Amino acid sequence: MNFQATPVKISDLADNTGEWLRGTGPESDIVISSRIRLARNVARFPFLSRANVKQKKELEEIVRDKIKEAEITSDLRYINLAEIDTVDRLFLVERHLISREHAGGEGERGVAFGKSETISLMVNEEDHLRIQVIRSGFELKEAWKTIDEVDNKLEKKLNYAYSSRFGYLTACPTNVGTGMRASVMLHLPALGMTHHIEKVFNAVMKLGLVVRGLYGEGTQVSGDLYQISNQFTLGKSESEIIEIIESVIPRITSYERMARKALISESREQLEDRVWRSYGMLKVARMITSEEIMHLLSQVRMGVNLGIINDIEMKTLNELFIFTLPGHLQKLEGRELTSLQRNIIRATYVRKRLEKAESLKG
């Protein structure tokens, strides 16, 4: 098992797309991915907000070694985040392997993940250990089965901080209890275009769920991508949390499909024009901003799902949402880039990917 703290190489990850980006899971026309995260802490150690440098280092060494001993997957690699640069850390954030807080933290910390990028284990994030499983499409139960197995293996190696009254003890009070945050990432362009998105999400929030952007808490919605997750973990079991979310998602996907059908039947020409204009922009633009690319890709993705465009696969579009982000572009170029340079390189990269996709289809 490779546990060497070596810098991330773009070829290592770009050549092996994460499973959650493949667009092959259930309901994948609307549900991009399903994710479950567990927050855990080691007993007799202070939370990281109160830990000193020596304690953080000791925790990192203990948790890293126990992850290795647990033999979670045969291809697990470990990266020490304190030993890589800002661009590498940003790259890992964009791949959903670490959080923004983990990337910007201080002291010894790291992440372990496998080749498929389905499993990620963050050491010394907000808690001593954050276990994450992310899968393509609507597969919360499958994600829970996997993460439960990983958690059980680690619990045999680590003495978790646990209270018989409150459950798992965590740095943030909202995670106390199961320590579980379950979320589903949705692509909902038609609900936005028909101005029904707020109505849907108001109903969601009444069930104790929250709506966030692509990278979770504190991020803005872009590209019509939304994350829906539970807000609290105390007082509910893992199965109850999953059941609540699983009861809501089919209704939202149904509303999105109804909105798409309404757009086709009532304003097909305008819809097709919007989709083809977006596709045309991606194929010919010489400069594209981060904000523009998300909007254009969102329109094209909807067009592919509706059969308006047949020249590009869903996997390619899903990848473009991630590979055109600043960290990926800078890793691709092997250097830090200004905003203007990124806009130029982003446009060039997209044109080449679309040309290749069309040639393969042809």
mmCIF file with all atom_site columns, C-alpha atoms in Angstrom, residues 143-319:
data_model
loop_
_atom_site.group_PDB
_atom_site.id
_atom_site.type_symbol
_atom_site.label_atom_id
_atom_site.label_alt_id
_atom_site.label_comp_id
_atom_site.label_asym_id
_atom_site.label_entity_id
_atom_site.label_seq_id
_atom_site.pdbx_PDB_ins_code
_atom_site.Cartn_x
_atom_site.Cartn_y
_atom_site.Cartn_z
_atom_site.occupancy
_atom_site.B_iso_or_equiv
_atom_site.pdbx_formal_charge
_atom_site.auth_seq_id
_atom_site.auth_comp_id
_atom_site.auth_asym_id
_atom_site.auth_atom_id
_atom_site.pdbx_PDB_model_num
ATOM 1   C CA . ALA A 1 143 ? -22.588 4.870  -0.216  1.00 0.00 ? 143 ALA A CA 1
ATOM 2   C CA . TRP A 1 144 ? -23.763 4.218  3.347   1.00 0.00 ? 144 TRP A CA 1
ATOM 3   C CA . LYS A 1 145 ? -22.995 0.486  3.058   1.00 0.00 ? 145 LYS A CA 1
ATOM 4   C CA . THR A 1 146 ? -19.447 1.267  1.924   1.00 0.00 ? 146 THR A CA 1
ATOM 5   C CA . ILE A 1 147 ? -18.730 3.955  4.504   1.00 0.00 ? 147 ILE A CA 1
ATOM 6   C CA . ASP A 1 148 ? -20.171 1.828  7.323   1.00 0.00 ? 148 ASP A CA 1
ATOM 7   C CA . GLU A 1 149 ? -17.716 -0.948 6.423   1.00 0.00 ? 149 GLU A CA 1
ATOM 8   C CA . VAL A 1 150 ? -14.810 1.527  6.343   1.00 0.00 ? 150 VAL A CA 1
ATOM 9   C CA . ASP A 1 151 ? -15.865 3.054  9.660   1.00 0.00 ? 151 ASP A CA 1
ATOM 10  C CA . ASN A 1 152 ? -16.105 -0.380 11.308  1.00 0.00 ? 152 ASN A CA 1
ATOM 11  C CA . LYS A 1 153 ? -12.584 -1.270 10.179  1.00 0.00 ? 153 LYS A CA 1
ATOM 12  C CA . LEU A 1 154 ? -11.197 1.988  11.532  1.00 0.00 ? 154 LEU A CA 1
ATOM 13  C CA . GLU A 1 155 ? -13.116 1.748  14.805  1.00 0.00 ? 155 GLU A CA 1
ATOM 14  C CA . LYS A 1 156 ? -11.292 -1.514 15.503  1.00 0.00 ? 156 LYS A CA 1
ATOM 15  C CA . LYS A 1 157 ? -8.013  0.398  15.230  1.00 0.00 ? 157 LYS A CA 1
ATOM 16  C CA . LEU A 1 158 ? -8.945  3.766  16.769  1.00 0.00 ? 158 LEU A CA 1
ATOM 17  C CA . ASN A 1 159 ? -10.593 4.556  20.092  1.00 0.00 ? 159 ASN A CA 1
ATOM 18  C CA . TYR A 1 160 ? -13.266 7.038  18.992  1.00 0.00 ? 160 TYR A CA 1
ATOM 19  C CA . ALA A 1 161 ? -14.529 9.806  21.264  1.00 0.00 ? 161 ALA A CA 1
ATOM 20  C CA . TYR A 1 162 ? -18.049 8.588  22.036  1.00 0.00 ? 162 TYR A CA 1
ATOM 21  C CA . SER A 1 163 ? -20.757 9.353  24.594  1.00 0.00 ? 163 SER A CA 1
ATOM 22  C CA . SER A 1 164 ? -23.509 6.889  25.457  1.00 0.00 ? 164 SER A CA 1
ATOM 23  C CA . ARG A 1 165 ? -25.823 9.881  25.814  1.00 0.00 ? 165 ARG A CA 1
ATOM 24  C CA . PHE A 1 166 ? -24.861 12.039 22.828  1.00 0.00 ? 166 PHE A CA 1
ATOM 25  C CA . GLY A 1 167 ? -23.193 9.644  20.387  1.00 0.00 ? 167 GLY A CA 1
ATOM 26  C CA . TYR A 1 168 ? -19.999 10.523 18.513  1.00 0.00 ? 168 TYR A CA 1
ATOM 27  C CA . LEU A 1 169 ? -18.401 13.702 19.866  1.00 0.00 ? 169 LEU A CA 1
ATOM 28  C CA . THR A 1 170 ? -17.358 16.255 17.260  1.00 0.00 ? 170 THR A CA 1
ATOM 29  C CA . ALA A 1 171 ? -15.780 19.701 17.073  1.00 0.00 ? 171 ALA A CA 1
ATOM 30  C CA . CYS A 1 172 ? -18.976 21.259 15.690  1.00 0.00 ? 172 CYS A CA 1
ATOM 31  C CA . PRO A 1 173 ? -22.177 20.737 17.717  1.00 0.00 ? 173 PRO A CA 1
ATOM 32  C CA . THR A 1 174 ? -24.268 20.173 14.565  1.00 0.00 ? 174 THR A CA 1
ATOM 33  C CA . ASN A 1 175 ? -22.284 16.978 13.870  1.00 0.00 ? 175 ASN A CA 1
ATOM 34  C CA . VAL A 1 176 ? -22.687 15.448 17.341  1.00 0.00 ? 176 VAL A CA 1
ATOM 35  C CA . GLY A 1 177 ? -24.661 12.198 17.311  1.00 0.00 ? 177 GLY A CA 1
ATOM 36  C CA . THR A 1 178 ? -24.117 10.060 14.247  1.00 0.00 ? 178 THR A CA 1
ATOM 37  C CA . GLY A 1 179 ? -21.484 12.479 12.945  1.00 0.00 ? 179 GLY A CA 1
ATOM 38  C CA . MET A 1 180 ? -23.004 11.862 9.530   1.00 0.00 ? 180 MET A CA 1
ATOM 39  C CA . ARG A 1 181 ? -23.645 14.335 6.748   1.00 0.00 ? 181 ARG A CA 1
ATOM 40  C CA . ALA A 1 182 ? -25.416 12.834 3.718   1.00 0.00 ? 182 ALA A CA 1
ATOM 41  C CA . SER A 1 183 ? -25.759 14.879 0.544   1.00 0.00 ? 183 SER A CA 1
ATOM 42  C CA . VAL A 1 184 ? -26.900 14.576 -3.045  1.00 0.00 ? 184 VAL A CA 1
ATOM 43  C CA . MET A 1 185 ? -25.644 16.821 -5.856  1.00 0.00 ? 185 MET A CA 1
ATOM 44  C CA . LEU A 1 186 ? -28.334 17.742 -8.381  1.00 0.00 ? 186 LEU A CA 1
ATOM 45  C CA . HIS A 1 187 ? -28.336 19.444 -11.766 1.00 0.00 ? 187 HIS A CA 1
ATOM 46  C CA . LEU A 1 188 ? -31.562 21.484 -11.973 1.00 0.00 ? 188 LEU A CA 1
ATOM 47  C CA . PRO A 1 189 ? -31.412 23.923 -14.909 1.00 0.00 ? 189 PRO A CA 1
ATOM 48  C CA . ALA A 1 190 ? -35.080 23.662 -15.959 1.00 0.00 ? 190 ALA A CA 1
ATOM 49  C CA . LEU A 1 191 ? -36.422 24.471 -12.485 1.00 0.00 ? 191 LEU A CA 1
ATOM 50  C CA . GLY A 1 192 ? -34.261 27.579 -12.542 1.00 0.00 ? 192 GLY A CA 1
ATOM 51  C CA . MET A 1 193 ? -35.397 28.588 -16.019 1.00 0.00 ? 193 MET A CA 1
ATOM 52  C CA . THR A 1 194 ? -39.081 28.157 -15.101 1.00 0.00 ? 194 THR A CA 1
ATOM 53  C CA . HIS A 1 195 ? -38.615 30.052 -11.802 1.00 0.00 ? 195 HIS A CA 1
ATOM 54  C CA . HIS A 1 196 ? -39.775 27.153 -9.625  1.00 0.00 ? 196 HIS A CA 1
ATOM 55  C CA . ILE A 1 197 ? -36.474 26.488 -7.879  1.00 0.00 ? 197 ILE A CA 1
ATOM 56  C CA . GLU A 1 198 ? -37.174 28.592 -4.780  1.00 0.00 ? 198 GLU A CA 1
ATOM 57  C CA . LYS A 1 199 ? -40.546 26.933 -4.213  1.00 0.00 ? 199 LYS A CA 1
ATOM 58  C CA . VAL A 1 200 ? -38.953 23.495 -4.288  1.00 0.00 ? 200 VAL A CA 1
ATOM 59  C CA . PHE A 1 201 ? -36.152 24.403 -1.911  1.00 0.00 ? 201 PHE A CA 1
ATOM 60  C CA . ASN A 1 202 ? -38.451 26.132 0.555   1.00 0.00 ? 202 ASN A CA 1
ATOM 61  C CA . ALA A 1 203 ? -40.263 22.815 0.884   1.00 0.00 ? 203 ALA A CA 1
ATOM 62  C CA . VAL A 1 204 ? -36.939 20.987 1.296   1.00 0.00 ? 204 VAL A CA 1
ATOM 63  C CA . MET A 1 205 ? -35.779 23.270 4.117   1.00 0.00 ? 205 MET A CA 1
ATOM 64  C CA . LYS A 1 206 ? -38.999 22.641 6.049   1.00 0.00 ? 206 LYS A CA 1
ATOM 65  C CA . LEU A 1 207 ? -37.828 19.029 6.366   1.00 0.00 ? 207 LEU A CA 1
ATOM 66  C CA . GLY A 1 208 ? -34.626 20.110 8.097   1.00 0.00 ? 208 GLY A CA 1
ATOM 67  C CA . LEU A 1 209 ? -32.465 19.814 4.975   1.00 0.00 ? 209 LEU A CA 1
ATOM 68  C CA . VAL A 1 210 ? -30.163 22.499 3.611   1.00 0.00 ? 210 VAL A CA 1
ATOM 69  C CA . VAL A 1 211 ? -29.287 23.570 0.074   1.00 0.00 ? 211 VAL A CA 1
ATOM 70  C CA . ARG A 1 212 ? -25.715 24.523 -0.794  1.00 0.00 ? 212 ARG A CA 1
ATOM 71  C CA . GLY A 1 213 ? -23.451 25.036 -3.797  1.00 0.00 ? 213 GLY A CA 1
ATOM 72  C CA . LEU A 1 214 ? -21.017 22.706 -5.551  1.00 0.00 ? 214 LEU A CA 1
ATOM 73  C CA . TYR A 1 215 ? -18.523 22.630 -2.667  1.00 0.00 ? 215 TYR A CA 1
ATOM 74  C CA . GLY A 1 216 ? -20.926 22.558 0.244   1.00 0.00 ? 216 GLY A CA 1
ATOM 75  C CA . GLU A 1 217 ? -21.183 24.952 3.143   1.00 0.00 ? 217 GLU A CA 1
ATOM 76  C CA . GLY A 1 218 ? -20.420 28.575 2.339   1.00 0.00 ? 218 GLY A CA 1
ATOM 77  C CA . THR A 1 219 ? -20.319 28.124 -1.458  1.00 0.00 ? 219 THR A CA 1
ATOM 78  C CA . GLN A 1 220 ? -22.581 29.792 -3.992  1.00 0.00 ? 220 GLN A CA 1
ATOM 79  C CA . VAL A 1 221 ? -24.662 27.892 -6.523  1.00 0.00 ? 221 VAL A CA 1
ATOM 80  C CA . SER A 1 222 ? -23.178 27.871 -10.026 1.00 0.00 ? 222 SER A CA 1
ATOM 81  C CA . GLY A 1 223 ? -23.934 25.852 -13.129 1.00 0.00 ? 223 GLY A CA 1
ATOM 82  C CA . ASP A 1 224 ? -27.381 24.992 -11.698 1.00 0.00 ? 224 ASP A CA 1
ATOM 83  C CA . LEU A 1 225 ? -25.627 22.499 -9.393  1.00 0.00 ? 225 LEU A CA 1
ATOM 84  C CA . TYR A 1 226 ? -27.110 22.136 -5.912  1.00 0.00 ? 226 TYR A CA 1
ATOM 85  C CA . GLN A 1 227 ? -26.203 20.013 -2.910  1.00 0.00 ? 227 GLN A CA 1
ATOM 86  C CA . ILE A 1 228 ? -29.019 18.910 -0.605  1.00 0.00 ? 228 ILE A CA 1
ATOM 87  C CA . SER A 1 229 ? -27.976 17.537 2.777   1.00 0.00 ? 229 SER A CA 1
ATOM 88  C CA . ASN A 1 230 ? -29.093 16.999 6.356   1.00 0.00 ? 230 ASN A CA 1
ATOM 89  C CA . GLN A 1 231 ? -28.444 19.904 8.732   1.00 0.00 ? 231 GLN A CA 1
ATOM 90  C CA . PHE A 1 232 ? -28.260 18.058 12.063  1.00 0.00 ? 232 PHE A CA 1
ATOM 91  C CA . THR A 1 233 ? -27.250 14.557 13.148  1.00 0.00 ? 233 THR A CA 1
ATOM 92  C CA . LEU A 1 234 ? -28.260 14.452 16.811  1.00 0.00 ? 234 LEU A CA 1
ATOM 93  C CA . GLY A 1 235 ? -31.433 12.530 17.673  1.00 0.00 ? 235 GLY A CA 1
ATOM 94  C CA . LYS A 1 236 ? -31.674 10.627 14.381  1.00 0.00 ? 236 LYS A CA 1
ATOM 95  C CA . SER A 1 237 ? -30.090 7.382  13.269  1.00 0.00 ? 237 SER A CA 1
ATOM 96  C CA . GLU A 1 238 ? -28.088 7.050  10.080  1.00 0.00 ? 238 GLU A CA 1
ATOM 97  C CA . SER A 1 239 ? -30.925 5.151  8.392   1.00 0.00 ? 239 SER A CA 1
ATOM 98  C CA . GLU A 1 240 ? -33.444 7.832  9.371   1.00 0.00 ? 240 GLU A CA 1
ATOM 99  C CA . ILE A 1 241 ? -31.290 10.592 7.884   1.00 0.00 ? 241 ILE A CA 1
ATOM 100 C CA . ILE A 1 242 ? -30.882 8.654  4.638   1.00 0.00 ? 242 ILE A CA 1
ATOM 101 C CA . GLU A 1 243 ? -34.619 7.901  4.477   1.00 0.00 ? 243 GLU A CA 1
ATOM 102 C CA . ILE A 1 244 ? -35.496 11.599 4.764   1.00 0.00 ? 244 ILE A CA 1
ATOM 103 C CA . ILE A 1 245 ? -33.196 12.551 1.903   1.00 0.00 ? 245 ILE A CA 1
ATOM 104 C CA . GLU A 1 246 ? -34.236 9.555  -0.201  1.00 0.00 ? 246 GLU A CA 1
ATOM 105 C CA . SER A 1 247 ? -37.874 10.553 0.177   1.00 0.00 ? 247 SER A CA 1
ATOM 106 C CA . VAL A 1 248 ? -37.190 14.073 -1.110  1.00 0.00 ? 248 VAL A CA 1
ATOM 107 C CA . ILE A 1 249 ? -34.850 13.515 -4.064  1.00 0.00 ? 249 ILE A CA 1
ATOM 108 C CA . PRO A 1 250 ? -37.330 11.573 -6.284  1.00 0.00 ? 250 PRO A CA 1
ATOM 109 C CA . ARG A 1 251 ? -39.815 14.426 -5.936  1.00 0.00 ? 251 ARG A CA 1
ATOM 110 C CA . ILE A 1 252 ? -37.225 16.996 -6.955  1.00 0.00 ? 252 ILE A CA 1
ATOM 111 C CA . THR A 1 253 ? -36.062 14.938 -9.944  1.00 0.00 ? 253 THR A CA 1
ATOM 112 C CA . SER A 1 254 ? -39.710 14.532 -10.960 1.00 0.00 ? 254 SER A CA 1
ATOM 113 C CA . TYR A 1 255 ? -40.255 18.308 -10.814 1.00 0.00 ? 255 TYR A CA 1
ATOM 114 C CA . GLU A 1 256 ? -37.110 18.885 -12.877 1.00 0.00 ? 256 GLU A CA 1
ATOM 115 C CA . ARG A 1 257 ? -38.240 16.436 -15.545 1.00 0.00 ? 257 ARG A CA 1
ATOM 116 C CA . MET A 1 258 ? -41.685 18.043 -15.657 1.00 0.00 ? 258 MET A CA 1
ATOM 117 C CA . ALA A 1 259 ? -40.056 21.451 -16.074 1.00 0.00 ? 259 ALA A CA 1
ATOM 118 C CA . ARG A 1 260 ? -37.911 20.129 -18.925 1.00 0.00 ? 260 ARG A CA 1
ATOM 119 C CA . LYS A 1 261 ? -40.955 18.657 -20.672 1.00 0.00 ? 261 LYS A CA 1
ATOM 120 C CA . ALA A 1 262 ? -42.788 21.962 -20.271 1.00 0.00 ? 262 ALA A CA 1
ATOM 121 C CA . LEU A 1 263 ? -39.881 23.842 -21.850 1.00 0.00 ? 263 LEU A CA 1
ATOM 122 C CA . ILE A 1 264 ? -39.841 21.450 -24.814 1.00 0.00 ? 264 ILE A CA 1
ATOM 123 C CA . SER A 1 265 ? -43.578 21.559 -25.400 1.00 0.00 ? 265 SER A CA 1
ATOM 124 C CA . GLU A 1 266 ? -44.093 25.283 -24.818 1.00 0.00 ? 266 GLU A CA 1
ATOM 125 C CA . SER A 1 267 ? -40.875 26.887 -26.082 1.00 0.00 ? 267 SER A CA 1
ATOM 126 C CA . ARG A 1 268 ? -38.849 24.280 -27.941 1.00 0.00 ? 268 ARG A CA 1
ATOM 127 C CA . GLU A 1 269 ? -37.257 26.736 -30.381 1.00 0.00 ? 269 GLU A CA 1
ATOM 128 C CA . GLN A 1 270 ? -36.062 29.041 -27.586 1.00 0.00 ? 270 GLN A CA 1
ATOM 129 C CA . LEU A 1 271 ? -34.732 26.075 -25.610 1.00 0.00 ? 271 LEU A CA 1
ATOM 130 C CA . GLU A 1 272 ? -32.860 24.629 -28.585 1.00 0.00 ? 272 GLU A CA 1
ATOM 131 C CA . ASP A 1 273 ? -31.457 28.056 -29.413 1.00 0.00 ? 273 ASP A CA 1
ATOM 132 C CA . ARG A 1 274 ? -30.203 28.470 -25.846 1.00 0.00 ? 274 ARG A CA 1
ATOM 133 C CA . VAL A 1 275 ? -28.581 25.017 -25.861 1.00 0.00 ? 275 VAL A CA 1
ATOM 134 C CA . TRP A 1 276 ? -26.942 25.359 -29.288 1.00 0.00 ? 276 TRP A CA 1
ATOM 135 C CA . ARG A 1 277 ? -25.705 28.892 -28.550 1.00 0.00 ? 277 ARG A CA 1
ATOM 136 C CA . SER A 1 278 ? -24.039 27.570 -25.397 1.00 0.00 ? 278 SER A CA 1
ATOM 137 C CA . TYR A 1 279 ? -22.493 24.673 -27.302 1.00 0.00 ? 279 TYR A CA 1
ATOM 138 C CA . GLY A 1 280 ? -21.313 27.028 -30.031 1.00 0.00 ? 280 GLY A CA 1
ATOM 139 C CA . MET A 1 281 ? -19.693 29.336 -27.489 1.00 0.00 ? 281 MET A CA 1
ATOM 140 C CA . LEU A 1 282 ? -17.777 26.432 -25.969 1.00 0.00 ? 282 LEU A CA 1
ATOM 141 C CA . LYS A 1 283 ? -16.568 25.346 -29.408 1.00 0.00 ? 283 LYS A CA 1
ATOM 142 C CA . VAL A 1 284 ? -15.323 28.729 -30.627 1.00 0.00 ? 284 VAL A CA 1
ATOM 143 C CA . ALA A 1 285 ? -14.614 30.986 -27.616 1.00 0.00 ? 285 ALA A CA 1
ATOM 144 C CA . ARG A 1 286 ? -11.030 32.111 -27.081 1.00 0.00 ? 286 ARG A CA 1
ATOM 145 C CA . MET A 1 287 ? -11.568 33.207 -23.480 1.00 0.00 ? 287 MET A CA 1
ATOM 146 C CA . ILE A 1 288 ? -14.043 31.834 -20.920 1.00 0.00 ? 288 ILE A CA 1
ATOM 147 C CA . THR A 1 289 ? -14.352 32.780 -17.246 1.00 0.00 ? 289 THR A CA 1
ATOM 148 C CA . SER A 1 290 ? -15.098 30.310 -14.447 1.00 0.00 ? 290 SER A CA 1
ATOM 149 C CA . GLU A 1 291 ? -18.605 31.702 -14.099 1.00 0.00 ? 291 GLU A CA 1
ATOM 150 C CA . GLU A 1 292 ? -19.301 31.529 -17.843 1.00 0.00 ? 292 GLU A CA 1
ATOM 151 C CA . ILE A 1 293 ? -18.091 27.944 -18.203 1.00 0.00 ? 293 ILE A CA 1
ATOM 152 C CA . MET A 1 294 ? -20.415 26.695 -15.487 1.00 0.00 ? 294 MET A CA 1
ATOM 153 C CA . HIS A 1 295 ? -23.448 28.331 -17.108 1.00 0.00 ? 295 HIS A CA 1
ATOM 154 C CA . LEU A 1 296 ? -22.576 27.128 -20.617 1.00 0.00 ? 296 LEU A CA 1
ATOM 155 C CA . LEU A 1 297 ? -21.859 23.559 -19.493 1.00 0.00 ? 297 LEU A CA 1
ATOM 156 C CA . SER A 1 298 ? -25.128 23.492 -17.569 1.00 0.00 ? 298 SER A CA 1
ATOM 157 C CA . GLN A 1 299 ? -27.117 24.376 -20.693 1.00 0.00 ? 299 GLN A CA 1
ATOM 158 C CA . VAL A 1 300 ? -25.268 21.847 -22.844 1.00 0.00 ? 300 VAL A CA 1
ATOM 159 C CA . ARG A 1 301 ? -25.652 19.097 -20.244 1.00 0.00 ? 301 ARG A CA 1
ATOM 160 C CA . MET A 1 302 ? -29.412 19.643 -20.266 1.00 0.00 ? 302 MET A CA 1
ATOM 161 C CA . GLY A 1 303 ? -29.366 19.618 -24.071 1.00 0.00 ? 303 GLY A CA 1
ATOM 162 C CA . VAL A 1 304 ? -27.587 16.263 -24.139 1.00 0.00 ? 304 VAL A CA 1
ATOM 163 C CA . ASN A 1 305 ? -30.056 14.756 -21.666 1.00 0.00 ? 305 ASN A CA 1
ATOM 164 C CA . LEU A 1 306 ? -32.976 15.995 -23.769 1.00 0.00 ? 306 LEU A CA 1
ATOM 165 C CA . GLY A 1 307 ? -31.519 14.581 -26.984 1.00 0.00 ? 307 GLY A CA 1
ATOM 166 C CA . ILE A 1 308 ? -30.953 18.013 -28.536 1.00 0.00 ? 308 ILE A CA 1
ATOM 167 C CA . ILE A 1 309 ? -27.200 17.358 -28.791 1.00 0.00 ? 309 ILE A CA 1
ATOM 168 C CA . ASN A 1 310 ? -25.828 13.901 -29.556 1.00 0.00 ? 310 ASN A CA 1
ATOM 169 C CA . ASP A 1 311 ? -22.144 14.656 -30.171 1.00 0.00 ? 311 ASP A CA 1
ATOM 170 C CA . ILE A 1 312 ? -20.873 14.474 -26.606 1.00 0.00 ? 312 ILE A CA 1
ATOM 171 C CA . GLU A 1 313 ? -21.042 11.983 -23.735 1.00 0.00 ? 313 GLU A CA 1
ATOM 172 C CA . MET A 1 314 ? -22.213 12.832 -20.222 1.00 0.00 ? 314 MET A CA 1
ATOM 173 C CA . LYS A 1 315 ? -18.869 11.724 -18.759 1.00 0.00 ? 315 LYS A CA 1
ATOM 174 C CA . THR A 1 316 ? -17.056 14.375 -20.794 1.00 0.00 ? 316 THR A CA 1
ATOM 175 C CA . LEU A 1 317 ? -19.398 17.136 -19.630 1.00 0.00 ? 317 LEU A CA 1
ATOM 176 C CA . ASN A 1 318 ? -19.163 16.066 -15.995 1.00 0.00 ? 318 ASN A CA 1
ATOM 177 C CA . GLU A 1 319 ? -15.383 16.124 -16.242 1.00 0.00 ? 319 GLU A CA 1
#
